């Protein structure tokens, strides 16, 4: 029986956070790692949990109804998240009280899920570049280092799910690569200490892949279309390979709330949304995440054109 169930968001930040948590645990501790996304089925996700186990949510927070129900069933709960849509969870933290079982909530909108996870479970250990770059990308601090975008792009080419052996071994190698120099280090020093470690290999792969994707984006831009979600108009493209860089100079007039991309993976539709300025995506019913970067999932084959209705 697992002593801890780990629920982690199905993206790079969530993968990294789950790998950090696993890395921090005793090797003999039995973990059950499960990816989770917005719009999850509560019965399927939580219906088979063994009593007495700890529940850890990383880069994700269950809906309020489920948080309360799981706590009422006697599960101790830890929530590590940074999304605006889950700020409410801090009100359930039982730190400083005699409440049993406990609820611990570690939440900050200024850090990513993996950065908070590292700081929470790894003590004073220095944060590796891979964790920092993954986190900075997730909170849209892409300009903090020239290696961030190619590193994340490179990750799209490999298995990073820590529930798999290959995925966890990748992250483990990243965590043990902590001497990669900052981008502004002198060229002479960079040349001396340059290593063919997994992080640098991924950055090199990502640079090539990113240039290729930018070329595809120019082609894909001709296939964008309007979609109305809960009365808000978005400019959308149906493509799994898209990201915000597919709209590098896209100028939206005031009639658009934002833009995004969506795709069918054989089981469900995935929607990723972006906006700018005061257009808060979390105010749109069903969309969860950050103010200007969020998303949702539609389970079962439903024609997305239903959202073309205002």
mmCIF file with all atom_site columns, C-alpha atoms in Angstrom, residues 11-13 15-16 130-131 133-135 137 148-161 170-171 174 198 202-203 205-206 209:
data_model
loop_
_atom_site.group_PDB
_atom_site.id
_atom_site.type_symbol
_atom_site.label_atom_id
_atom_site.label_alt_id
_atom_site.label_comp_id
_atom_site.label_asym_id
_atom_site.label_entity_id
_atom_site.label_seq_id
_atom_site.pdbx_PDB_ins_code
_atom_site.Cartn_x
_atom_site.Cartn_y
_atom_site.Cartn_z
_atom_site.occupancy
_atom_site.B_iso_or_equiv
_atom_site.pdbx_formal_charge
_atom_site.auth_seq_id
_atom_site.auth_comp_id
_atom_site.auth_asym_id
_atom_site.auth_atom_id
_atom_site.pdbx_PDB_model_num
ATOM 1  C CA . UNK A 1 11  ? 2.962  19.900 -17.670 1.00 0.00 ? 11  UNK A CA 1
ATOM 2  C CA . UNK A 1 12  ? 6.707  20.561 -17.371 1.00 0.00 ? 12  UNK A CA 1
ATOM 3  C CA . UNK A 1 13  ? 6.309  22.421 -14.077 1.00 0.00 ? 13  UNK A CA 1
ATOM 4  C CA . UNK A 1 15  ? 6.573  16.914 -13.890 1.00 0.00 ? 15  UNK A CA 1
ATOM 5  C CA . UNK A 1 16  ? 9.517  18.719 -12.336 1.00 0.00 ? 16  UNK A CA 1
ATOM 6  C CA . UNK A 1 130 ? 16.924 22.810 -14.516 1.00 0.00 ? 130 UNK A CA 1
ATOM 7  C CA . UNK A 1 131 ? 14.402 23.498 -11.742 1.00 0.00 ? 131 UNK A CA 1
ATOM 8  C CA . UNK A 1 133 ? 14.590 27.345 -15.745 1.00 0.00 ? 133 UNK A CA 1
ATOM 9  C CA . UNK A 1 134 ? 11.475 25.169 -15.704 1.00 0.00 ? 134 UNK A CA 1
ATOM 10 C CA . UNK A 1 135 ? 9.946  27.414 -13.071 1.00 0.00 ? 135 UNK A CA 1
ATOM 11 C CA . UNK A 1 137 ? 9.270  29.454 -18.004 1.00 0.00 ? 137 UNK A CA 1
ATOM 12 C CA . UNK A 1 148 ? 15.086 28.937 -20.718 1.00 0.00 ? 148 UNK A CA 1
ATOM 13 C CA . UNK A 1 149 ? 13.073 28.623 -23.935 1.00 0.00 ? 149 UNK A CA 1
ATOM 14 C CA . UNK A 1 150 ? 15.415 26.139 -25.657 1.00 0.00 ? 150 UNK A CA 1
ATOM 15 C CA . UNK A 1 151 ? 15.608 24.046 -22.476 1.00 0.00 ? 151 UNK A CA 1
ATOM 16 C CA . UNK A 1 152 ? 11.814 23.739 -22.273 1.00 0.00 ? 152 UNK A CA 1
ATOM 17 C CA . UNK A 1 153 ? 11.560 23.148 -26.016 1.00 0.00 ? 153 UNK A CA 1
ATOM 18 C CA . UNK A 1 154 ? 14.120 20.370 -25.716 1.00 0.00 ? 154 UNK A CA 1
ATOM 19 C CA . UNK A 1 155 ? 12.033 18.710 -23.009 1.00 0.00 ? 155 UNK A CA 1
ATOM 20 C CA . UNK A 1 156 ? 9.183  18.329 -25.487 1.00 0.00 ? 156 UNK A CA 1
ATOM 21 C CA . UNK A 1 157 ? 11.383 15.882 -27.394 1.00 0.00 ? 157 UNK A CA 1
ATOM 22 C CA . UNK A 1 158 ? 11.918 13.431 -24.532 1.00 0.00 ? 158 UNK A CA 1
ATOM 23 C CA . UNK A 1 159 ? 10.011 11.622 -21.781 1.00 0.00 ? 159 UNK A CA 1
ATOM 24 C CA . UNK A 1 160 ? 9.783  13.788 -18.650 1.00 0.00 ? 160 UNK A CA 1
ATOM 25 C CA . UNK A 1 161 ? 6.932  12.134 -16.729 1.00 0.00 ? 161 UNK A CA 1
ATOM 26 C CA . UNK A 1 170 ? 16.097 12.439 -16.621 1.00 0.00 ? 170 UNK A CA 1
ATOM 27 C CA . UNK A 1 171 ? 15.090 14.695 -13.739 1.00 0.00 ? 171 UNK A CA 1
ATOM 28 C CA . UNK A 1 174 ? 19.161 17.341 -13.916 1.00 0.00 ? 174 UNK A CA 1
ATOM 29 C CA . UNK A 1 198 ? 22.002 16.429 -19.708 1.00 0.00 ? 198 UNK A CA 1
ATOM 30 C CA . UNK A 1 202 ? 18.815 19.485 -23.938 1.00 0.00 ? 202 UNK A CA 1
ATOM 31 C CA . UNK A 1 203 ? 19.482 23.190 -24.481 1.00 0.00 ? 203 UNK A CA 1
ATOM 32 C CA . UNK A 1 205 ? 18.547 20.147 -28.903 1.00 0.00 ? 205 UNK A CA 1
ATOM 33 C CA . UNK A 1 206 ? 15.998 22.772 -27.946 1.00 0.00 ? 206 UNK A CA 1
ATOM 34 C CA . UNK A 1 209 ? 13.829 22.476 -32.364 1.00 0.00 ? 209 UNK A CA 1
#
